[in-house]
């Protein structure tokens, strides 16, 4: 049996000392072209809307520790929305256990809602994922899914909020009615 000290809790890259490795996700150094996003807020508005952890991850491109986020082991049926702009991003039907400690999805609900950009930070080449609507950092995407069912969108729970399927159906219906109203 191993002592608890033999298996330390993985650290976020921002909490690591120089040369110390983080759990998975080193934060990204991607500069997102915000001229392409449609939802824009001031820093004060972002801070008022998001918790400190959500702000650190979504706006400062941080990474939450694995196996600690609200949704890594979440199995309810529904839809995951962006915390920055309430855009529906991922369906629970596309969620799978990647063993990484972060929520993983085969694909987004709509490719147009999720954008990617090459991330060359920390001596690696990765694909950073962000919300195409507001620019919030979501995580990274990888091509290591077995059986070619899609890709592994490795997403921070702090960048998401969950809506159960019945509420999502009502949300969609309301939006459809709002679009029909003059």
Coordinates of C-alpha atoms in Angstrom, one line a residue:
X1 CA 0.0 0.0 0.0
X2 CA 1.3 3.4 -0.9
X3 CA 1.3 6.3 1.5
X4 CA -0.7 9.4 0.6
X5 CA 2.5 11.4 0.4
X6 CA 3.7 9.1 -2.4
X7 CA 0.7 10.3 -4.6
X8 CA 0.5 14.1 -4.1
X9 CA -2.5 15.9 -5.5
X10 CA -1.6 17.2 -9.0
X11 CA -1.0 20.9 -9.1
X12 CA -2.3 23.5 -11.5
X13 CA 0.5 24.8 -13.7
X14 CA 0.1 28.3 -12.2
X15 CA 0.8 26.9 -8.8
X16 CA 4.0 25.0 -9.8
X17 CA 7.5 26.0 -9.0
X18 CA 9.9 26.5 -12.0
X19 CA 10.7 23.1 -13.5
X20 CA 7.9 21.4 -11.6
X21 CA 5.4 19.5 -13.8
X22 CA 1.7 20.2 -13.6
X23 CA -1.0 17.5 -13.9
X24 CA -2.0 17.7 -17.6
X25 CA -2.9 20.9 -18.5
X26 CA -0.3 23.6 -18.5
X27 CA -2.1 26.9 -19.1
X28 CA -2.2 28.1 -22.6
X29 CA -0.3 31.2 -23.8
X30 CA -2.6 31.6 -26.8
X31 CA -3.7 35.1 -27.6
X32 CA -7.3 34.9 -28.8
X33 CA -8.4 37.3 -31.5
X34 CA -11.2 39.0 -29.6
X35 CA -12.3 40.9 -32.7
X36 CA -14.0 37.7 -33.8
X37 CA -16.2 37.2 -30.7
X38 CA -19.6 38.7 -30.5
X39 CA -20.0 38.9 -26.7
X40 CA -17.7 41.5 -25.2
X41 CA -17.5 42.6 -21.6
X42 CA -15.3 44.9 -19.5
X43 CA -12.9 43.3 -17.0
X44 CA -15.3 44.5 -14.2
X45 CA -18.3 42.9 -15.9
X46 CA -16.3 39.6 -16.3
X47 CA -15.3 39.7 -12.6
X48 CA -18.9 40.4 -11.5
X49 CA -20.3 37.5 -13.7
X50 CA -17.7 34.8 -12.8
X51 CA -16.4 33.3 -9.6
X52 CA -12.6 33.9 -9.0
X53 CA -11.9 30.3 -10.2
X54 CA -14.1 30.7 -13.3
X55 CA -12.3 34.0 -14.1
X56 CA -8.9 32.4 -13.6
X57 CA -9.7 29.6 -16.0
X58 CA -12.0 31.2 -18.6
X59 CA -10.4 34.6 -18.8
X60 CA -6.8 34.0 -17.8
X61 CA -6.5 30.6 -19.5
X62 CA -5.8 28.6 -16.4
X63 CA -6.4 24.9 -15.8
X64 CA -8.2 23.5 -12.8
X65 CA -6.7 20.5 -11.0
X66 CA -7.8 17.1 -12.3
X67 CA -10.4 15.1 -10.5
X68 CA -11.6 18.2 -8.6
X69 CA -13.9 20.1 -11.0
X70 CA -17.7 19.8 -10.7
X71 CA -18.2 17.9 -13.9
X72 CA -15.3 15.5 -14.3
X73 CA -17.5 12.6 -12.8
X74 CA -20.9 14.1 -13.6
X75 CA -23.3 11.8 -15.3
X76 CA -26.6 13.6 -15.5
X77 CA -28.4 14.0 -18.8
X78 CA -28.3 17.5 -20.3
X79 CA -26.2 20.2 -21.8
X80 CA -23.1 22.1 -20.8
X81 CA -23.0 25.9 -21.4
X82 CA -20.2 28.4 -21.5
X83 CA -20.0 30.3 -18.2
X84 CA -19.0 33.4 -20.1
X85 CA -22.0 33.8 -22.4
X86 CA -24.5 31.0 -21.8
X87 CA -23.9 29.4 -25.2
X88 CA -24.7 25.7 -25.3
X89 CA -21.4 23.9 -26.0
X90 CA -21.4 20.2 -25.2
X91 CA -24.2 17.6 -24.9
X92 CA -23.9 14.9 -22.1
X93 CA -24.6 12.3 -24.8
X94 CA -21.1 13.1 -26.2
X95 CA -19.4 13.0 -22.8
X96 CA -17.0 10.1 -21.9
X97 CA -14.6 9.2 -19.2
X98 CA -11.1 9.8 -20.6
X99 CA -9.4 8.9 -17.3
X100 CA -7.8 12.4 -17.2
X101 CA -9.9 14.0 -14.4
X102 CA -11.5 16.6 -16.7
X103 CA -14.8 16.4 -18.5
X104 CA -14.2 15.0 -21.9
X105 CA -16.4 15.2 -25.0
X106 CA -16.2 13.6 -28.4
X107 CA -17.5 16.8 -30.1
X108 CA -19.2 20.1 -29.5
X109 CA -23.0 20.6 -30.1
X110 CA -22.1 23.0 -32.9
X111 CA -18.7 23.4 -34.3
X112 CA -19.3 27.1 -34.9
X113 CA -19.7 27.6 -31.1
X114 CA -16.2 26.3 -30.3
X115 CA -13.0 27.6 -31.8
X116 CA -9.4 26.3 -31.7
X117 CA -6.0 27.8 -32.0
X118 CA -2.5 26.3 -31.9
X119 CA -0.8 26.6 -28.5
X120 CA 2.9 26.4 -28.6
X121 CA 3.5 27.2 -25.0
X122 CA 5.6 25.2 -22.5
X123 CA 7.6 23.4 -25.3
X124 CA 4.5 21.6 -26.5
X125 CA 2.2 21.9 -29.5
X126 CA -1.5 21.6 -28.5
X127 CA -4.8 22.9 -29.7
X128 CA -6.4 25.3 -27.3
X129 CA -10.2 25.4 -27.3
X130 CA -12.3 28.5 -26.6
X131 CA -15.8 29.7 -26.9
X132 CA -16.2 31.3 -30.3
X133 CA -19.0 33.6 -28.9
X134 CA -17.2 35.2 -26.0
X135 CA -13.6 34.0 -26.2
X136 CA -13.6 32.1 -22.8
X137 CA -10.9 29.5 -22.5
X138 CA -12.4 26.0 -22.3
X139 CA -9.4 23.6 -22.4
X140 CA -7.6 21.7 -25.1
X141 CA -8.6 19.1 -27.8
X142 CA -6.6 16.0 -28.7
X143 CA -6.7 13.3 -31.4
X144 CA -6.2 10.4 -29.0
X145 CA -9.7 8.9 -28.8
X146 CA -9.9 5.2 -29.4
X147 CA -12.2 3.8 -32.0
X148 CA -12.3 7.1 -33.9
X149 CA -15.5 8.3 -32.3
X150 CA -14.4 11.9 -32.4
X151 CA -11.7 13.9 -30.7
X152 CA -11.1 14.4 -26.9
X153 CA -12.3 17.8 -26.0
X154 CA -10.7 18.0 -22.5
X155 CA -12.6 20.9 -20.9
X156 CA -12.3 22.6 -17.5
X157 CA -15.4 22.3 -15.3
X158 CA -14.9 26.0 -14.3
X159 CA -15.6 27.0 -17.9
X160 CA -19.0 25.2 -17.9
X161 CA -22.4 25.3 -16.3
X162 CA -24.8 22.4 -16.6
X163 CA -28.5 22.5 -17.6
X164 CA -30.6 19.3 -17.2
X165 CA -32.3 18.0 -20.4
X166 CA -35.8 19.1 -19.5
X167 CA -34.7 22.6 -18.7
X168 CA -32.7 22.7 -21.9
X169 CA -35.8 21.7 -23.9
X170 CA -37.7 24.6 -22.3
X171 CA -34.8 26.9 -22.9
X172 CA -34.8 26.0 -26.6
X173 CA -38.6 26.4 -26.9
X174 CA -38.4 29.9 -25.3
X175 CA -35.6 31.0 -27.7
X176 CA -37.6 29.7 -30.7
X177 CA -40.7 31.7 -29.5
X178 CA -38.6 34.8 -28.8
X179 CA -37.3 34.7 -32.4
X180 CA -40.8 34.5 -33.8
X181 CA -42.0 37.5 -31.7
X182 CA -41.9 40.9 -33.4

